[in-house]
C-alpha cells in the first residue's frame, strides 16, 4: 500500500460523500451541515499543503469525511448492494463529468476565475453555508459544467428540487463532488481502479482508522 493510495481514498471518500448528500437532499430536502461544510470549503481550497488539508487537516479529515468513508468502504467491499443505487450513479457520473471537464481548458480557466471571486465574497459571510455563497457556487456550476454535453440527472422529490434554495444546494454539492473527482484524477485515480484496485484501496481506507 502506497501513500498515494491513502490520498486517493480521501478524494474518493469526498466523491462518495457528495454523491450521498445529493441523493439525500433530493429525496428529503435536508442535509447534514457537518458533512456538507467540509465539501463546500474544499472548493475554495486551491493551495492546500496536503490532500488532508483540503478537507480540514490531519486531525479533522477523517471525521469530516466519515460519511463518504463508510460508503466508499461499502461500495468497494462486499456490501456494495447496500449502497443507494443513486449514490453510486452520482459518484460515477461525477468522475465521468470531471474527465470531460479536464479536456476543456477554457472552462477550467473560467472556473478558476469564478472560484477566486467567490473566495473574495466569503469574507462578507460567516460561512460557506450562507445562502448567498451557495447561490454563487450553484451559479458557477450552471455557467460551466451544465453546458457540457454530459449532464448529471438528479432524481428526487420534485417538491424539494423545485425550491431554488435546495436546487442551489444540489448544484453546490455537485461542484464539490467535481472538486473531489479532480483530486482523485490528479492523484492518479482511474475509473477502472474501482474494480481492479478495490483491495488496495480498501486496505488504504482501513489503515486510516
XYZ file of N, CA and C in Angstrom, residues 64-199:
408
model
N -14.502 14.592 9.119
C -15.221 15.394 8.122
C -15.724 14.551 6.960
N -15.012 13.472 6.662
C -15.385 12.606 5.532
C -15.884 11.239 6.002
N -16.353 11.176 7.253
C -16.780 9.888 7.821
C -17.886 9.244 6.988
N -18.845 10.036 6.548
C -19.949 9.503 5.736
C -19.417 8.914 4.434
N -18.578 9.670 3.760
C -18.025 9.198 2.488
C -17.131 7.985 2.649
N -16.374 7.947 3.742
C -15.509 6.792 4.005
C -16.339 5.521 4.187
N -17.437 5.654 4.920
C -18.293 4.479 5.140
C -18.870 3.963 3.823
N -19.332 4.883 2.991
C -19.950 4.462 1.735
C -18.910 3.925 0.754
N -17.723 4.531 0.750
C -16.646 4.028 -0.098
C -16.285 2.604 0.297
N -16.207 2.364 1.603
C -15.901 1.030 2.097
C -16.962 0.025 1.639
N -18.210 0.431 1.692
C -19.293 -0.447 1.241
C -19.232 -0.671 -0.272
N -19.007 0.417 -1.013
C -19.017 0.334 -2.479
C -17.879 -0.525 -3.022
N -16.728 -0.493 -2.346
C -15.575 -1.263 -2.803
C -15.559 -2.677 -2.242
N -16.309 -2.894 -1.172
C -16.275 -4.181 -0.495
C -17.453 -5.084 -0.817
N -17.762 -5.940 0.134
C -18.802 -6.945 -0.084
C -20.210 -6.410 0.164
N -20.300 -5.156 0.624
C -21.616 -4.579 0.924
C -22.101 -3.640 -0.186
N -21.592 -3.818 -1.386
C -21.930 -2.918 -2.490
C -23.441 -2.806 -2.689
N -24.156 -3.925 -2.500
C -25.599 -3.926 -2.727
C -26.343 -3.062 -1.715
N -25.681 -2.707 -0.599
C -26.346 -1.887 0.421
C -26.217 -0.393 0.121
N -25.417 -0.046 -0.877
C -25.243 1.365 -1.237
C -26.397 1.806 -2.129
N -26.932 2.971 -1.821
C -28.027 3.518 -2.634
C -27.611 3.565 -4.108
N -28.393 2.976 -5.032
C -28.034 2.984 -6.454
C -27.837 4.397 -7.003
N -28.633 5.355 -6.524
C -28.457 6.743 -6.980
C -27.094 7.284 -6.553
N -26.668 6.927 -5.345
C -25.366 7.383 -4.862
C -24.246 6.858 -5.752
N -24.314 5.583 -6.101
C -23.310 5.000 -6.997
C -23.333 5.698 -8.356
N -24.508 5.946 -8.861
C -24.639 6.588 -10.174
C -24.078 8.003 -10.146
N -24.402 8.741 -9.098
C -23.890 10.106 -8.993
C -22.360 10.103 -8.885
N -21.806 9.187 -8.093
C -20.352 9.134 -7.913
C -19.649 8.860 -9.242
N -20.131 7.861 -9.967
C -19.533 7.536 -11.270
C -19.743 8.664 -12.268
N -20.896 9.321 -12.189
C -21.186 10.442 -13.087
C -20.266 11.625 -12.803
N -19.965 11.867 -11.527
C -19.053 12.951 -11.162
C -17.659 12.698 -11.728
N -17.192 11.459 -11.621
C -15.872 11.107 -12.159
C -15.867 11.260 -13.682
N -16.944 10.839 -14.322
C -17.050 10.948 -15.781
C -17.116 12.409 -16.224
N -17.915 13.215 -15.524
C -18.063 14.626 -15.894
C -16.758 15.383 -15.687
N -16.049 15.087 -14.605
C -14.766 15.754 -14.365
C -13.764 15.393 -15.449
N -13.835 14.173 -15.947
C -12.944 13.766 -17.028
C -13.205 14.600 -18.281
N -14.475 14.880 -18.538
C -14.841 15.746 -19.667
C -14.319 17.164 -19.434
N -14.476 17.638 -18.194
C -14.025 18.977 -17.850
C -12.514 19.113 -18.042
N -11.764 18.085 -17.673
C -10.303 18.143 -17.742
C -9.797 18.350 -19.165
N -10.648 18.066 -20.139
C -10.270 18.228 -21.549
C -10.794 19.540 -22.127
N -11.275 20.412 -21.235
C -11.825 21.703 -21.659
C -11.103 22.819 -20.913
N -9.878 23.175 -21.355
C -9.069 24.159 -20.615
C -9.723 25.522 -20.446
N -10.518 25.936 -21.428
C -11.178 27.238 -21.309
C -12.151 27.246 -20.144
N -12.878 26.156 -19.978
C -13.835 26.066 -18.878
C -13.119 25.965 -17.536
N -12.015 25.253 -17.495
C -11.228 25.162 -16.268
C -10.746 26.547 -15.838
N -10.309 27.324 -16.798
C -9.861 28.688 -16.513
C -11.010 29.544 -15.991
N -12.164 29.368 -16.599
C -13.355 30.117 -16.183
C -13.736 29.757 -14.748
N -13.672 28.479 -14.416
C -13.990 28.032 -13.058
C -12.991 28.617 -12.064
N -11.712 28.621 -12.437
C -10.691 29.185 -11.559
C -10.946 30.647 -11.243
N -11.349 31.394 -12.252
C -11.651 32.820 -12.052
C -12.859 32.996 -11.141
N -13.865 32.163 -11.355
C -15.084 32.270 -10.544
C -14.806 31.887 -9.091
N -13.956 30.887 -8.877
C -13.623 30.483 -7.507
C -12.924 31.630 -6.776
N -12.007 32.311 -7.457
C -11.326 33.451 -6.856
C -12.327 34.524 -6.442
N -13.314 34.763 -7.289
C -14.336 35.768 -6.993
C -15.187 35.330 -5.795
N -15.574 34.052 -5.770
C -16.396 33.536 -4.669
C -15.612 33.565 -3.360
N -14.326 33.253 -3.427
C -13.481 33.274 -2.232
C -13.430 34.680 -1.633
N -13.398 35.679 -2.485
C -13.392 37.070 -2.017
C -14.730 37.422 -1.357
N -15.818 36.876 -1.893
C -17.151 37.140 -1.327
C -17.307 36.526 0.063
N -16.582 35.427 0.304
C -16.764 34.697 1.557
C -16.474 35.576 2.772
N -15.601 36.575 2.595
C -15.251 37.460 3.715
C -16.463 38.222 4.244
N -17.497 38.341 3.415
C -18.691 39.094 3.819
C -19.726 38.220 4.547
N -19.475 36.902 4.568
C -20.447 35.989 5.180
C -19.759 35.129 6.234
N -20.530 34.666 7.193
C -19.949 33.920 8.304
C -19.542 32.508 7.904
N -20.095 32.014 6.799
C -19.841 30.624 6.431
C -20.125 30.393 4.954
N -19.475 29.363 4.419
C -19.739 28.969 3.037
C -21.157 28.417 2.903
N -21.793 28.124 4.039
C -23.162 27.600 4.022
C -24.214 28.707 3.860
N -23.781 29.960 3.903
C -24.727 31.070 3.718
C -25.396 30.930 2.353
N -26.681 31.252 2.292
C -27.434 31.033 1.048
C -26.850 31.803 -0.134
N -26.231 32.959 0.120
C -25.617 33.715 -0.973
C -24.368 33.010 -1.507
N -23.626 32.362 -0.616
C -22.465 31.586 -1.043
C -22.903 30.357 -1.829
N -23.939 29.688 -1.335
C -24.474 28.531 -2.054
C -24.961 28.922 -3.444
N -25.621 30.076 -3.531
C -26.126 30.557 -4.816
C -24.967 30.856 -5.774
N -23.873 31.389 -5.251
C -22.710 31.703 -6.085
C -22.054 30.429 -6.622
N -21.906 29.430 -5.759
C -21.308 28.162 -6.194
C -22.229 27.461 -7.188
N -23.526 27.508 -6.909
C -24.516 26.941 -7.828
C -24.443 27.628 -9.193
N -24.323 28.958 -9.167
C -24.233 29.711 -10.414
C -22.996 29.342 -11.209
N -21.890 29.104 -10.511
C -20.663 28.671 -11.180
C -20.881 27.340 -11.895
N -21.576 26.427 -11.236
C -21.864 25.120 -11.846
C -22.741 25.299 -13.090
N -23.769 26.130 -12.955
C -24.677 26.362 -14.085
C -23.969 27.003 -15.278
N -23.070 27.940 -14.987
C -22.388 28.673 -16.053
C -21.313 27.855 -16.752
N -20.910 26.757 -16.146
C -19.797 25.981 -16.702
C -20.200 24.526 -16.959
N -20.216 23.725 -15.933
C -20.424 22.282 -16.094
C -21.773 21.925 -16.710
N -22.787 22.737 -16.434
C -24.115 22.457 -17.004
C -24.131 22.608 -18.516
N -23.082 23.231 -19.065
C -23.043 23.457 -20.510
C -22.307 22.341 -21.261
N -21.715 21.413 -20.529
C -21.073 20.273 -21.180
C -22.129 19.302 -21.704
N -21.810 18.541 -22.755
C -22.799 17.610 -23.336
C -23.323 16.582 -22.330
N -22.438 16.101 -21.434
C -22.869 15.144 -20.411
C -23.361 15.906 -19.191
N -24.563 15.585 -18.731
C -25.136 16.266 -17.574
C -25.611 15.236 -16.557
N -25.431 15.564 -15.293
C -25.867 14.660 -14.226
C -27.348 14.895 -13.950
N -28.127 13.854 -14.114
C -29.564 13.930 -13.853
C -29.829 13.547 -12.404
N -30.377 14.496 -11.642
C -30.661 14.252 -10.224
C -32.128 13.864 -10.060
N -32.342 12.731 -9.407
C -33.706 12.238 -9.185
C -34.083 12.410 -7.716
N -35.301 12.836 -7.480
C -35.755 13.013 -6.108
C -37.193 13.495 -6.074
N -37.550 14.147 -4.993
C -38.905 14.652 -4.802
C -38.991 16.048 -5.430
N -39.853 16.203 -6.403
C -39.951 17.487 -7.118
C -40.359 18.633 -6.193
N -41.042 18.314 -5.087
C -41.420 19.362 -4.129
C -40.188 20.056 -3.569
N -39.114 19.295 -3.438
C -37.865 19.861 -2.931
C -37.011 20.431 -4.057
N -36.878 19.670 -5.124
C -35.974 20.067 -6.207
C -36.423 21.340 -6.916
N -37.698 21.669 -6.798
C -38.194 22.888 -7.434
C -37.975 24.130 -6.570
N -37.501 23.927 -5.328
C -37.211 25.064 -4.455
C -35.819 25.608 -4.785
N -35.705 26.888 -5.125
C -34.416 27.462 -5.529
C -33.290 27.206 -4.539
N -33.588 27.324 -3.243
C -32.530 27.147 -2.250
C -31.987 25.718 -2.268
N -32.886 24.755 -2.436
C -32.451 23.352 -2.453
C -31.739 23.025 -3.761
N -32.242 23.530 -4.876
C -31.554 23.281 -6.149
C -30.165 23.923 -6.140
N -30.024 25.060 -5.463
C -28.703 25.670 -5.318
C -27.778 24.775 -4.502
N -28.321 24.203 -3.429
C -27.526 23.297 -2.608
C -27.080 22.083 -3.415
N -27.992 21.529 -4.199
C -27.667 20.348 -5.011
C -26.507 20.667 -5.959
N -26.609 21.784 -6.675
C -25.540 22.129 -7.628
C -24.230 22.441 -6.915
N -24.316 23.061 -5.731
C -23.102 23.353 -4.962
C -22.419 22.055 -4.529
N -23.205 21.072 -4.107
C -22.634 19.775 -3.712
C -22.027 19.075 -4.921
N -22.697 19.143 -6.063
C -22.138 18.545 -7.275
C -20.800 19.205 -7.624
N -20.721 20.528 -7.422
C -19.461 21.229 -7.680
C -18.370 20.701 -6.752
N -18.716 20.458 -5.498
C -17.755 19.900 -4.546
C -17.356 18.487 -4.956
N -18.308 17.742 -5.506
C -18.006 16.402 -5.996
C -17.043 16.434 -7.172
N -17.203 17.432 -8.030
C -16.278 17.615 -9.158
C -14.883 17.947 -8.635
N -14.817 18.778 -7.600
C -13.531 19.108 -6.968
C -12.850 17.834 -6.476
N -13.610 16.972 -5.839
C -13.055 15.722 -5.320
C -12.641 14.789 -6.456
N -13.452 14.724 -7.512
C -13.132 13.875 -8.661
C -11.871 14.374 -9.367
N -11.693 15.696 -9.397
C -10.482 16.273 -9.981
C -9.259 15.861 -9.153
N -9.407 15.907 -7.831
C -8.322 15.497 -6.944
C -8.002 14.016 -7.142
N -9.028 13.208 -7.246
C -8.876 11.766 -7.486
C -8.053 11.527 -8.758
N -8.371 12.238 -9.827
C -7.638 12.080 -11.095
C -6.204 12.585 -10.951
N -6.029 13.736 -10.300
C -4.686 14.300 -10.131
C -3.783 13.384 -9.300
N -4.385 12.595 -8.420
C -3.635 11.643 -7.592
C -3.429 10.306 -8.295
N -3.822 10.238 -9.562
C -3.619 9.025 -10.348
C -4.802 8.078 -10.369
N -5.920 8.492 -9.784
C -7.103 7.633 -9.753
C -7.735 7.465 -11.123
N -8.127 6.246 -11.441
C -8.811 5.919 -12.696
C -10.116 5.192 -12.376
N -11.065 5.295 -13.290
C -12.342 4.632 -13.053
C -12.164 3.125 -12.894
N -11.246 2.541 -13.675
C -11.064 1.082 -13.594
C -10.467 0.644 -12.260
N -9.849 1.588 -11.526
C -9.315 1.261 -10.203
C -10.434 0.819 -9.259
N -11.649 1.322 -9.504
C -12.771 0.983 -8.626
C -13.146 -0.496 -8.745
N -12.661 -1.134 -9.802
C -12.916 -2.570 -9.985
C -11.661 -3.386 -9.692
N -10.536 -2.980 -10.312
C -9.338 -3.818 -10.255
C -8.359 -3.462 -9.143
N -8.585 -2.343 -8.467
C -7.718 -1.991 -7.332
C -8.526 -1.854 -6.050
N -9.665 -2.526 -6.025
C -10.536 -2.396 -4.855
C -9.845 -2.819 -3.557
N -9.117 -3.941 -3.622
C -8.486 -4.461 -2.405
C -7.452 -3.473 -1.871
